[in-house]
């Protein structure tokens, strides 16, 4: 695991049993997710059989997302993945992390 990935993992572990708001900007799409973080795991791409699964941080817990009508809708699974390919932390503070990956920009903050 890279040092940057470890920094993000440490920040997330510091906020287990808290609600984290994840904003993900991918192309012209912005998703906002309220996630009750229970635990965090790291998936190493070298340890999986499926070639399409890259290294990622797996957030475990429950969450909901804002739909087009501005209503909170439960996530279909009890986990959320942040792919770490090309991970770069733009800023990290006690209550907020801003980062970029090869696929998206994220802002993680506490409620």
mmCIF file of N, CA, C and O in Angstrom:
data_model
loop_
_atom_site.group_PDB
_atom_site.id
_atom_site.type_symbol
_atom_site.label_atom_id
_atom_site.label_comp_id
_atom_site.label_asym_id
_atom_site.label_seq_id
_atom_site.Cartn_x
_atom_site.Cartn_y
_atom_site.Cartn_z
ATOM 1 N N UNK A 1 0.858 -1.176 0.000
ATOM 2 C CA UNK A 1 0.000 0.000 0.000
ATOM 3 C C UNK A 1 0.899 1.232 0.000
ATOM 4 O O UNK A 1 1.859 1.311 0.750
ATOM 5 N N UNK A 2 0.554 2.183 -0.841
ATOM 6 C CA UNK A 2 1.300 3.434 -0.944
ATOM 7 C C UNK A 2 1.076 4.305 0.291
ATOM 8 O O UNK A 2 0.069 4.178 0.985
ATOM 9 N N UNK A 3 1.994 5.232 0.523
ATOM 10 C CA UNK A 3 1.896 6.124 1.681
ATOM 11 C C UNK A 3 0.632 6.984 1.613
ATOM 12 O O UNK A 3 -0.041 7.192 2.624
ATOM 13 N N UNK A 4 0.273 7.467 0.429
ATOM 14 C CA UNK A 4 -0.927 8.301 0.281
ATOM 15 C C UNK A 4 -2.177 7.492 0.610
ATOM 16 O O UNK A 4 -3.083 7.969 1.290
ATOM 17 N N UNK A 5 -2.221 6.259 0.137
ATOM 18 C CA UNK A 5 -3.354 5.387 0.443
ATOM 19 C C UNK A 5 -3.443 5.149 1.948
ATOM 20 O O UNK A 5 -4.528 5.152 2.521
ATOM 21 N N UNK A 6 -2.296 4.975 2.598
ATOM 22 C CA UNK A 6 -2.271 4.766 4.038
ATOM 23 C C UNK A 6 -2.768 6.002 4.779
ATOM 24 O O UNK A 6 -3.495 5.887 5.772
ATOM 25 N N UNK A 7 -2.422 7.201 4.297
ATOM 26 C CA UNK A 7 -2.907 8.439 4.922
ATOM 27 C C UNK A 7 -4.430 8.509 4.888
ATOM 28 O O UNK A 7 -5.064 8.862 5.878
ATOM 29 N N UNK A 8 -5.012 8.176 3.742
ATOM 30 C CA UNK A 8 -6.472 8.204 3.617
ATOM 31 C C UNK A 8 -7.101 7.124 4.483
ATOM 32 O O UNK A 8 -8.095 7.375 5.172
ATOM 33 N N UNK A 9 -6.510 5.947 4.498
ATOM 34 C CA UNK A 9 -7.005 4.860 5.349
ATOM 35 C C UNK A 9 -6.966 5.275 6.818
ATOM 36 O O UNK A 9 -7.930 5.047 7.561
ATOM 37 N N UNK A 10 -5.890 5.906 7.247
ATOM 38 C CA UNK A 10 -5.779 6.370 8.636
ATOM 39 C C UNK A 10 -6.851 7.407 8.956
ATOM 40 O O UNK A 10 -7.480 7.357 10.015
ATOM 41 N N UNK A 11 -7.095 8.349 8.024
ATOM 42 C CA UNK A 11 -8.112 9.385 8.249
ATOM 43 C C UNK A 11 -9.484 8.728 8.399
ATOM 44 O O UNK A 11 -10.251 9.065 9.302
ATOM 45 N N UNK A 12 -9.782 7.791 7.513
ATOM 46 C CA UNK A 12 -11.072 7.104 7.582
ATOM 47 C C UNK A 12 -11.202 6.308 8.874
ATOM 48 O O UNK A 12 -12.247 6.339 9.527
ATOM 49 N N UNK A 13 -10.149 5.604 9.267
ATOM 50 C CA UNK A 13 -10.199 4.834 10.518
ATOM 51 C C UNK A 13 -10.389 5.730 11.728
ATOM 52 O O UNK A 13 -11.001 5.321 12.718
ATOM 53 N N UNK A 14 -9.899 6.958 11.662
ATOM 54 C CA UNK A 14 -10.112 7.912 12.752
ATOM 55 C C UNK A 14 -11.580 8.314 12.874
ATOM 56 O O UNK A 14 -11.989 8.873 13.886
ATOM 57 N N UNK A 15 -12.370 8.060 11.823
ATOM 58 C CA UNK A 15 -13.769 8.503 11.807
ATOM 59 C C UNK A 15 -14.761 7.344 11.707
ATOM 60 O O UNK A 15 -15.915 7.532 11.300
ATOM 61 N N UNK A 16 -14.318 6.149 12.111
ATOM 62 C CA UNK A 16 -15.226 5.009 12.199
ATOM 63 C C UNK A 16 -16.304 5.342 13.227
ATOM 64 O O UNK A 16 -16.049 6.025 14.218
ATOM 65 N N UNK A 17 -17.518 4.905 12.972
ATOM 66 C CA UNK A 17 -18.707 5.166 13.789
ATOM 67 C C UNK A 17 -19.149 6.623 13.718
ATOM 68 O O UNK A 17 -19.827 7.115 14.622
ATOM 69 N N UNK A 18 -18.776 7.295 12.644
ATOM 70 C CA UNK A 18 -19.247 8.652 12.374
ATOM 71 C C UNK A 18 -19.892 8.658 10.986
ATOM 72 O O UNK A 18 -19.716 7.728 10.201
ATOM 73 N N UNK A 19 -20.624 9.726 10.687
ATOM 74 C CA UNK A 19 -21.201 9.893 9.355
ATOM 75 C C UNK A 19 -20.251 10.734 8.521
ATOM 76 O O UNK A 19 -19.868 11.839 8.917
ATOM 77 N N UNK A 20 -19.852 10.182 7.388
ATOM 78 C CA UNK A 20 -18.968 10.866 6.455
ATOM 79 C C UNK A 20 -19.792 11.237 5.225
ATOM 80 O O UNK A 20 -20.535 10.404 4.689
ATOM 81 N N UNK A 21 -19.676 12.478 4.795
ATOM 82 C CA UNK A 21 -20.337 12.914 3.566
ATOM 83 C C UNK A 21 -19.302 12.832 2.449
ATOM 84 O O UNK A 21 -18.236 13.443 2.532
ATOM 85 N N UNK A 22 -19.609 12.042 1.431
ATOM 86 C CA UNK A 22 -18.720 11.861 0.288
ATOM 87 C C UNK A 22 -19.324 12.575 -0.908
ATOM 88 O O UNK A 22 -20.458 12.292 -1.289
ATOM 89 N N UNK A 23 -18.572 13.485 -1.474
ATOM 90 C CA UNK A 23 -18.980 14.121 -2.721
ATOM 91 C C UNK A 23 -18.031 13.627 -3.797
ATOM 92 O O UNK A 23 -16.810 13.768 -3.673
ATOM 93 N N UNK A 24 -18.599 13.025 -4.827
ATOM 94 C CA UNK A 24 -17.796 12.462 -5.911
ATOM 95 C C UNK A 24 -18.148 13.175 -7.210
ATOM 96 O O UNK A 24 -19.294 13.137 -7.652
ATOM 97 N N UNK A 25 -17.149 13.826 -7.813
ATOM 98 C CA UNK A 25 -17.321 14.506 -9.091
ATOM 99 C C UNK A 25 -16.638 13.674 -10.159
ATOM 100 O O UNK A 25 -15.422 13.468 -10.113
ATOM 101 N N UNK A 26 -17.446 13.143 -11.079
ATOM 102 C CA UNK A 26 -16.908 12.344 -12.181
ATOM 103 C C UNK A 26 -17.525 12.879 -13.464
ATOM 104 O O UNK A 26 -18.747 12.817 -13.633
ATOM 105 N N UNK A 27 -16.690 13.434 -14.332
ATOM 106 C CA UNK A 27 -17.139 14.131 -15.530
ATOM 107 C C UNK A 27 -18.107 15.240 -15.113
ATOM 108 O O UNK A 27 -17.758 16.078 -14.301
ATOM 109 N N UNK A 28 -19.333 15.242 -15.628
ATOM 110 C CA UNK A 28 -20.299 16.285 -15.275
ATOM 111 C C UNK A 28 -21.274 15.829 -14.206
ATOM 112 O O UNK A 28 -22.301 16.475 -13.982
ATOM 113 N N UNK A 29 -20.992 14.717 -13.543
ATOM 114 C CA UNK A 29 -21.901 14.137 -12.560
ATOM 115 C C UNK A 29 -21.353 14.341 -11.147
ATOM 116 O O UNK A 29 -20.190 14.038 -10.875
ATOM 117 N N UNK A 30 -22.193 14.853 -10.256
ATOM 118 C CA UNK A 30 -21.821 15.024 -8.856
ATOM 119 C C UNK A 30 -22.760 14.180 -8.001
ATOM 120 O O UNK A 30 -23.972 14.349 -8.049
ATOM 121 N N UNK A 31 -22.181 13.240 -7.243
ATOM 122 C CA UNK A 31 -22.947 12.406 -6.322
ATOM 123 C C UNK A 31 -22.601 12.823 -4.899
ATOM 124 O O UNK A 31 -21.428 13.033 -4.574
ATOM 125 N N UNK A 32 -23.626 12.909 -4.058
ATOM 126 C CA UNK A 32 -23.430 13.197 -2.641
ATOM 127 C C UNK A 32 -23.979 12.029 -1.843
ATOM 128 O O UNK A 32 -25.139 11.650 -2.006
ATOM 129 N N UNK A 33 -23.128 11.458 -1.003
ATOM 130 C CA UNK A 33 -23.490 10.270 -0.231
ATOM 131 C C UNK A 33 -23.245 10.533 1.241
ATOM 132 O O UNK A 33 -22.178 11.020 1.616
ATOM 133 N N UNK A 34 -24.226 10.224 2.058
ATOM 134 C CA UNK A 34 -24.089 10.280 3.514
ATOM 135 C C UNK A 34 -23.865 8.841 3.958
ATOM 136 O O UNK A 34 -24.739 7.989 3.758
ATOM 137 N N UNK A 35 -22.691 8.574 4.554
ATOM 138 C CA UNK A 35 -22.295 7.197 4.836
ATOM 139 C C UNK A 35 -21.952 7.033 6.311
ATOM 140 O O UNK A 35 -21.094 7.743 6.836
ATOM 141 N N UNK A 36 -22.649 6.101 6.973
ATOM 142 C CA UNK A 36 -22.361 5.768 8.373
ATOM 143 C C UNK A 36 -21.233 4.746 8.366
ATOM 144 O O UNK A 36 -21.462 3.565 8.127
ATOM 145 N N UNK A 37 -20.030 5.206 8.618
ATOM 146 C CA UNK A 37 -18.827 4.395 8.477
ATOM 147 C C UNK A 37 -18.642 3.452 9.656
ATOM 148 O O UNK A 37 -18.523 3.892 10.794
ATOM 149 N N UNK A 38 -18.626 2.149 9.375
ATOM 150 C CA UNK A 38 -18.433 1.129 10.413
ATOM 151 C C UNK A 38 -17.018 0.559 10.403
ATOM 152 O O UNK A 38 -16.478 0.221 11.446
ATOM 153 N N UNK A 39 -16.415 0.434 9.215
ATOM 154 C CA UNK A 39 -15.041 -0.059 9.110
ATOM 155 C C UNK A 39 -14.515 0.250 7.713
ATOM 156 O O UNK A 39 -15.279 0.611 6.814
ATOM 157 N N UNK A 40 -13.201 0.090 7.552
ATOM 158 C CA UNK A 40 -12.559 0.342 6.265
ATOM 159 C C UNK A 40 -11.578 -0.793 5.988
ATOM 160 O O UNK A 40 -10.841 -1.211 6.884
ATOM 161 N N UNK A 41 -11.588 -1.288 4.765
ATOM 162 C CA UNK A 41 -10.651 -2.321 4.339
ATOM 163 C C UNK A 41 -9.911 -1.833 3.101
ATOM 164 O O UNK A 41 -10.382 -0.939 2.393
ATOM 165 N N UNK A 42 -8.787 -2.469 2.845
ATOM 166 C CA UNK A 42 -8.018 -2.184 1.634
ATOM 167 C C UNK A 42 -8.031 -3.437 0.761
ATOM 168 O O UNK A 42 -7.759 -4.531 1.240
ATOM 169 N N UNK A 43 -8.376 -3.262 -0.511
ATOM 170 C CA UNK A 43 -8.330 -4.377 -1.461
ATOM 171 C C UNK A 43 -7.154 -4.146 -2.402
ATOM 172 O O UNK A 43 -7.091 -3.133 -3.098
ATOM 173 N N UNK A 44 -6.221 -5.080 -2.391
ATOM 174 C CA UNK A 44 -5.067 -5.022 -3.265
ATOM 175 C C UNK A 44 -5.419 -5.709 -4.577
ATOM 176 O O UNK A 44 -5.877 -6.851 -4.576
ATOM 177 N N UNK A 45 -5.214 -5.034 -5.691
ATOM 178 C CA UNK A 45 -5.568 -5.581 -7.001
ATOM 179 C C UNK A 45 -4.846 -6.894 -7.283
ATOM 180 O O UNK A 45 -5.353 -7.752 -7.997
ATOM 181 N N UNK A 46 -3.670 -7.078 -6.703
ATOM 182 C CA UNK A 46 -2.908 -8.298 -6.946
ATOM 183 C C UNK A 46 -3.526 -9.505 -6.249
ATOM 184 O O UNK A 46 -3.218 -10.641 -6.577
ATOM 185 N N UNK A 47 -4.410 -9.254 -5.280
ATOM 186 C CA UNK A 47 -4.995 -10.344 -4.499
ATOM 187 C C UNK A 47 -6.370 -10.786 -5.007
ATOM 188 O O UNK A 47 -6.990 -11.638 -4.399
ATOM 189 N N UNK A 48 -6.834 -10.215 -6.113
ATOM 190 C CA UNK A 48 -8.159 -10.576 -6.630
ATOM 191 C C UNK A 48 -8.028 -11.293 -7.968
ATOM 192 O O UNK A 48 -7.086 -11.078 -8.720
ATOM 193 N N UNK A 49 -8.998 -12.128 -8.258
ATOM 194 C CA UNK A 49 -8.986 -12.903 -9.500
ATOM 195 C C UNK A 49 -9.523 -12.072 -10.665
ATOM 196 O O UNK A 49 -9.009 -12.127 -11.772
ATOM 197 N N UNK A 50 -10.576 -11.289 -10.401
ATOM 198 C CA UNK A 50 -11.205 -10.504 -11.463
ATOM 199 C C UNK A 50 -10.291 -9.355 -11.875
ATOM 200 O O UNK A 50 -9.947 -8.503 -11.070
ATOM 201 N N UNK A 51 -9.929 -9.318 -13.158
ATOM 202 C CA UNK A 51 -8.996 -8.319 -13.662
ATOM 203 C C UNK A 51 -9.540 -6.899 -13.588
ATOM 204 O O UNK A 51 -8.780 -5.947 -13.500
ATOM 205 N N UNK A 52 -10.859 -6.736 -13.611
ATOM 206 C CA UNK A 52 -11.436 -5.391 -13.612
ATOM 207 C C UNK A 52 -11.453 -4.758 -12.227
ATOM 208 O O UNK A 52 -11.704 -3.566 -12.094
ATOM 209 N N UNK A 53 -11.185 -5.528 -11.184
ATOM 210 C CA UNK A 53 -11.166 -4.977 -9.831
ATOM 211 C C UNK A 53 -9.766 -4.469 -9.510
ATOM 212 O O UNK A 53 -8.827 -5.239 -9.393
ATOM 213 N N UNK A 54 -9.634 -3.170 -9.380
ATOM 214 C CA UNK A 54 -8.353 -2.578 -9.032
ATOM 215 C C UNK A 54 -8.239 -2.411 -7.529
ATOM 216 O O UNK A 54 -9.150 -2.742 -6.765
ATOM 217 N N UNK A 55 -7.106 -1.897 -7.106
ATOM 218 C CA UNK A 55 -6.922 -1.602 -5.688
ATOM 219 C C UNK A 55 -7.925 -0.537 -5.275
ATOM 220 O O UNK A 55 -8.212 0.398 -6.025
ATOM 221 N N UNK A 56 -8.463 -0.697 -4.062
ATOM 222 C CA UNK A 56 -9.486 0.243 -3.597
ATOM 223 C C UNK A 56 -9.576 0.217 -2.080
ATOM 224 O O UNK A 56 -9.205 -0.760 -1.438
ATOM 225 N N UNK A 57 -10.075 1.318 -1.536
ATOM 226 C CA UNK A 57 -10.475 1.354 -0.141
ATOM 227 C C UNK A 57 -11.957 1.012 -0.111
ATOM 228 O O UNK A 57 -12.750 1.585 -0.868
ATOM 229 N N UNK A 58 -12.319 0.073 0.740
ATOM 230 C CA UNK A 58 -13.706 -0.378 0.844
ATOM 231 C C UNK A 58 -14.267 0.158 2.151
ATOM 232 O O UNK A 58 -13.834 -0.244 3.230
ATOM 233 N N UNK A 59 -15.202 1.089 2.052
ATOM 234 C CA UNK A 59 -15.872 1.631 3.225
ATOM 235 C C UNK A 59 -17.065 0.740 3.517
ATOM 236 O O UNK A 59 -17.871 0.466 2.625
ATOM 237 N N UNK A 60 -17.169 0.255 4.724
ATOM 238 C CA UNK A 60 -18.275 -0.631 5.104
ATOM 239 C C UNK A 60 -19.182 0.109 6.075
ATOM 240 O O UNK A 60 -18.725 0.812 6.960
ATOM 241 N N UNK A 61 -20.477 -0.077 5.885
ATOM 242 C CA UNK A 61 -21.478 0.566 6.713
ATOM 243 C C UNK A 61 -22.756 0.717 5.915
ATOM 244 O O UNK A 61 -23.072 -0.103 5.062
ATOM 245 N N UNK A 62 -23.479 1.765 6.161
ATOM 246 C CA UNK A 62 -24.711 2.014 5.415
ATOM 247 C C UNK A 62 -24.743 3.474 5.019
ATOM 248 O O UNK A 62 -24.122 4.316 5.651
ATOM 249 N N UNK A 63 -25.465 3.731 3.950
ATOM 250 C CA UNK A 63 -25.495 5.103 3.476
ATOM 251 C C UNK A 63 -26.679 5.378 2.593
ATOM 252 O O UNK A 63 -27.474 4.495 2.273
ATOM 253 N N UNK A 64 -26.775 6.631 2.214
ATOM 254 C CA UNK A 64 -27.831 7.063 1.314
ATOM 255 C C UNK A 64 -27.269 8.156 0.411
ATOM 256 O O UNK A 64 -26.276 8.800 0.737
ATOM 257 N N UNK A 65 -27.935 8.327 -0.721
ATOM 258 C CA UNK A 65 -27.509 9.320 -1.690
ATOM 259 C C UNK A 65 -28.685 10.221 -2.044
ATOM 260 O O UNK A 65 -29.841 9.820 -1.913
ATOM 261 N N UNK A 66 -28.373 11.427 -2.471
ATOM 262 C CA UNK A 66 -29.423 12.345 -2.904
ATOM 263 C C UNK A 66 -29.800 12.016 -4.341
ATOM 264 O O UNK A 66 -28.940 11.932 -5.209
ATOM 265 N N UNK A 67 -31.111 11.820 -4.595
ATOM 266 C CA UNK A 67 -31.548 11.559 -5.963
ATOM 267 C C UNK A 67 -31.890 12.874 -6.657
ATOM 268 O O UNK A 67 -31.708 13.954 -6.103
ATOM 269 N N UNK A 68 -32.409 12.777 -7.867
ATOM 270 C CA UNK A 68 -32.748 13.962 -8.648
ATOM 271 C C UNK A 68 -33.808 14.840 -8.015
ATOM 272 O O UNK A 68 -33.899 16.030 -8.309
ATOM 273 N N UNK A 69 -34.638 14.262 -7.127
ATOM 274 C CA UNK A 69 -35.675 15.026 -6.435
ATOM 275 C C UNK A 69 -35.179 15.552 -5.088
ATOM 276 O O UNK A 69 -35.975 15.997 -4.266
ATOM 277 N N UNK A 70 -33.863 15.460 -4.867
ATOM 278 C CA UNK A 70 -33.243 15.935 -3.630
ATOM 279 C C UNK A 70 -33.725 15.154 -2.397
ATOM 280 O O UNK A 70 -33.830 15.704 -1.314
ATOM 281 N N UNK A 71 -34.028 13.860 -2.598
ATOM 282 C CA UNK A 71 -34.444 12.975 -1.509
ATOM 283 C C UNK A 71 -33.319 11.987 -1.224
ATOM 284 O O UNK A 71 -32.626 11.542 -2.139
ATOM 285 N N UNK A 72 -33.134 11.635 0.047
ATOM 286 C CA UNK A 72 -32.138 10.634 0.407
ATOM 287 C C UNK A 72 -32.678 9.235 0.119
ATOM 288 O O UNK A 72 -33.761 8.877 0.571
ATOM 289 N N UNK A 73 -31.933 8.461 -0.664
ATOM 290 C CA UNK A 73 -32.309 7.100 -1.051
ATOM 291 C C UNK A 73 -31.198 6.166 -0.558
ATOM 292 O O UNK A 73 -30.017 6.441 -0.777
ATOM 293 N N UNK A 74 -31.563 5.052 0.103
ATOM 294 C CA UNK A 74 -30.533 4.130 0.612
ATOM 295 C C UNK A 74 -29.652 3.571 -0.504
ATOM 296 O O UNK A 74 -30.130 3.294 -1.608
ATOM 297 N N UNK A 75 -28.362 3.395 -0.207
ATOM 298 C CA UNK A 75 -27.463 2.734 -1.149
ATOM 299 C C UNK A 75 -27.861 1.267 -1.257
ATOM 300 O O UNK A 75 -28.296 0.666 -0.275
ATOM 301 N N UNK A 76 -27.685 0.654 -2.420
ATOM 302 C CA UNK A 76 -28.100 -0.741 -2.591
ATOM 303 C C UNK A 76 -27.209 -1.748 -1.853
ATOM 304 O O UNK A 76 -27.625 -2.863 -1.606
ATOM 305 N N UNK A 77 -25.982 -1.357 -1.511
ATOM 306 C CA UNK A 77 -25.065 -2.263 -0.817
ATOM 307 C C UNK A 77 -24.565 -1.592 0.459
ATOM 308 O O UNK A 77 -24.650 -0.372 0.607
ATOM 309 N N UNK A 78 -23.993 -2.392 1.347
ATOM 310 C CA UNK A 78 -23.469 -1.861 2.604
ATOM 311 C C UNK A 78 -21.968 -1.615 2.514
ATOM 312 O O UNK A 78 -21.223 -1.854 3.468
ATOM 313 N N UNK A 79 -21.535 -1.149 1.339
ATOM 314 C CA UNK A 79 -20.148 -0.738 1.192
ATOM 315 C C UNK A 79 -20.053 0.300 0.083
ATOM 316 O O UNK A 79 -20.967 0.455 -0.719
ATOM 317 N N UNK A 80 -18.934 1.011 0.093
ATOM 318 C CA UNK A 80 -18.673 2.029 -0.914
ATOM 319 C C UNK A 80 -17.184 1.937 -1.235
ATOM 320 O O UNK A 80 -16.358 1.890 -0.318
ATOM 321 N N UNK A 81 -16.840 1.891 -2.507
ATOM 322 C CA UNK A 81 -15.450 1.732 -2.914
ATOM 323 C C UNK A 81 -14.875 3.033 -3.458
ATOM 324 O O UNK A 81 -15.526 3.728 -4.227
ATOM 325 N N UNK A 82 -13.654 3.312 -3.044
ATOM 326 C CA UNK A 82 -12.894 4.410 -3.621
ATOM 327 C C UNK A 82 -11.675 3.782 -4.298
ATOM 328 O O UNK A 82 -10.781 3.262 -3.631
ATOM 329 N N UNK A 83 -11.678 3.796 -5.634
ATOM 330 C CA UNK A 83 -10.534 3.274 -6.379
ATOM 331 C C UNK A 83 -9.326 4.149 -6.080
ATOM 332 O O UNK A 83 -9.445 5.374 -5.977
ATOM 333 N N UNK A 84 -8.176 3.531 -5.909
ATOM 334 C CA UNK A 84 -7.000 4.302 -5.515
ATOM 335 C C UNK A 84 -5.974 4.465 -6.634
ATOM 336 O O UNK A 84 -4.908 5.030 -6.405
ATOM 337 N N UNK A 85 -6.300 4.026 -7.846
ATOM 338 C CA UNK A 85 -5.389 4.220 -8.972
ATOM 339 C C UNK A 85 -5.182 5.718 -9.184
ATOM 340 O O UNK A 85 -6.135 6.471 -9.349
ATOM 341 N N UNK A 86 -3.946 6.143 -9.126
ATOM 342 C CA UNK A 86 -3.633 7.559 -9.319
ATOM 343 C C UNK A 86 -4.044 8.447 -8.172
ATOM 344 O O UNK A 86 -4.186 9.651 -8.345
ATOM 345 N N UNK A 87 -4.228 7.884 -6.982
ATOM 346 C CA UNK A 87 -4.694 8.659 -5.828
ATOM 347 C C UNK A 87 -3.727 9.785 -5.489
ATOM 348 O O UNK A 87 -2.519 9.586 -5.411
ATOM 349 N N UNK A 88 -4.295 10.969 -5.312
ATOM 350 C CA UNK A 88 -3.534 12.151 -4.907
ATOM 351 C C UNK A 88 -4.374 12.927 -3.900
ATOM 352 O O UNK A 88 -5.516 13.278 -4.204
ATOM 353 N N UNK A 89 -3.842 13.157 -2.725
ATOM 354 C CA UNK A 89 -4.560 13.944 -1.714
ATOM 355 C C UNK A 89 -4.225 15.407 -1.931
ATOM 356 O O UNK A 89 -3.062 15.809 -1.875
ATOM 357 N N UNK A 90 -5.261 16.218 -2.204
ATOM 358 C CA UNK A 90 -5.058 17.645 -2.421
ATOM 359 C C UNK A 90 -4.981 18.395 -1.099
ATOM 360 O O UNK A 90 -4.231 19.349 -0.974
ATOM 361 N N UNK A 91 -5.796 17.981 -0.123
ATOM 362 C CA UNK A 91 -5.719 18.569 1.217
ATOM 363 C C UNK A 91 -6.288 17.566 2.214
ATOM 364 O O UNK A 91 -7.166 16.779 1.880
ATOM 365 N N UNK A 92 -5.746 17.612 3.412
ATOM 366 C CA UNK A 92 -6.232 16.738 4.466
ATOM 367 C C UNK A 92 -6.239 17.532 5.763
ATOM 368 O O UNK A 92 -5.244 18.133 6.140
ATOM 369 N N UNK A 93 -7.418 17.579 6.371
ATOM 370 C CA UNK A 93 -7.598 18.252 7.660
ATOM 371 C C UNK A 93 -8.342 17.291 8.570
ATOM 372 O O UNK A 93 -8.775 16.224 8.144
ATOM 373 N N UNK A 94 -8.501 17.687 9.794
ATOM 374 C CA UNK A 94 -9.179 16.817 10.756
ATOM 375 C C UNK A 94 -10.601 16.483 10.316
ATOM 376 O O UNK A 94 -11.064 15.360 10.494
ATOM 377 N N UNK A 95 -11.310 17.458 9.717
ATOM 378 C CA UNK A 95 -12.718 17.264 9.392
ATOM 379 C C UNK A 95 -13.008 17.121 7.899
ATOM 380 O O UNK A 95 -14.160 16.960 7.502
ATOM 381 N N UNK A 96 -11.955 17.157 7.038
ATOM 382 C CA UNK A 96 -12.220 17.085 5.597
ATOM 383 C C UNK A 96 -10.970 16.641 4.833
ATOM 384 O O UNK A 96 -9.862 17.035 5.163
ATOM 385 N N UNK A 97 -11.210 15.820 3.806
ATOM 386 C CA UNK A 97 -10.155 15.385 2.893
ATOM 387 C C UNK A 97 -10.628 15.656 1.472
ATOM 388 O O UNK A 97 -11.772 15.355 1.127
ATOM 389 N N UNK A 98 -9.759 16.226 0.667
ATOM 390 C CA UNK A 98 -10.048 16.406 -0.750
ATOM 391 C C UNK A 98 -9.009 15.612 -1.525
ATOM 392 O O UNK A 98 -7.808 15.714 -1.250
ATOM 393 N N UNK A 99 -9.481 14.794 -2.464
ATOM 394 C CA UNK A 99 -8.551 13.950 -3.199
ATOM 395 C C UNK A 99 -9.004 13.756 -4.628
ATOM 396 O O UNK A 99 -10.152 14.026 -4.981
ATOM 397 N N UNK A 100 -8.057 13.299 -5.440
ATOM 398 C CA UNK A 100 -8.318 12.975 -6.844
ATOM 399 C C UNK A 100 -7.775 11.586 -7.101
ATOM 400 O O UNK A 100 -6.774 11.179 -6.527
ATOM 401 N N UNK A 101 -8.466 10.877 -7.987
ATOM 402 C CA UNK A 101 -7.968 9.607 -8.499
ATOM 403 C C UNK A 101 -7.946 9.725 -10.018
ATOM 404 O O UNK A 101 -8.290 10.776 -10.570
ATOM 405 N N UNK A 102 -7.585 8.649 -10.688
ATOM 406 C CA UNK A 102 -7.601 8.659 -12.150
ATOM 407 C C UNK A 102 -9.011 8.868 -12.689
ATOM 408 O O UNK A 102 -9.182 9.325 -13.809
ATOM 409 N N UNK A 103 -10.024 8.528 -11.877
ATOM 410 C CA UNK A 103 -11.408 8.558 -12.359
ATOM 411 C C UNK A 103 -12.249 9.714 -11.842
ATOM 412 O O UNK A 103 -13.234 10.089 -12.473
ATOM 413 N N UNK A 104 -11.936 10.257 -10.668
ATOM 414 C CA UNK A 104 -12.862 11.220 -10.058
ATOM 415 C C UNK A 104 -12.162 12.123 -9.056
ATOM 416 O O UNK A 104 -11.029 11.861 -8.653
ATOM 417 N N UNK A 105 -12.887 13.165 -8.648
ATOM 418 C CA UNK A 105 -12.474 14.029 -7.545
ATOM 419 C C UNK A 105 -13.445 13.745 -6.392
ATOM 420 O O UNK A 105 -14.638 13.584 -6.604
ATOM 421 N N UNK A 106 -12.901 13.698 -5.174
ATOM 422 C CA UNK A 106 -13.701 13.422 -3.992
ATOM 423 C C UNK A 106 -13.473 14.502 -2.939
ATOM 424 O O UNK A 106 -12.367 15.028 -2.811
ATOM 425 N N UNK A 107 -14.516 14.771 -2.176
ATOM 426 C CA UNK A 107 -14.412 15.548 -0.945
ATOM 427 C C UNK A 107 -15.115 14.731 0.116
ATOM 428 O O UNK A 107 -16.284 14.364 -0.023
ATOM 429 N N UNK A 108 -14.389 14.382 1.170
ATOM 430 C CA UNK A 108 -14.949 13.623 2.294
ATOM 431 C C UNK A 108 -14.948 14.532 3.500
ATOM 432 O O UNK A 108 -13.909 15.109 3.847
ATOM 433 N N UNK A 109 -16.107 14.687 4.127
ATOM 434 C CA UNK A 109 -16.199 15.574 5.275
ATOM 435 C C UNK A 109 -17.104 14.945 6.336
ATOM 436 O O UNK A 109 -17.846 14.007 6.051
ATOM 437 N N UNK A 110 -17.017 15.494 7.521
ATOM 438 C CA UNK A 110 -17.835 15.010 8.637
ATOM 439 C C UNK A 110 -19.083 15.857 8.741
ATOM 440 O O UNK A 110 -19.067 17.046 8.438
ATOM 441 N N UNK A 111 -20.186 15.229 9.190
ATOM 442 C CA UNK A 111 -21.425 15.994 9.371
ATOM 443 C C UNK A 111 -21.463 16.615 10.736
ATOM 444 O O UNK A 111 -20.772 16.235 11.636
#
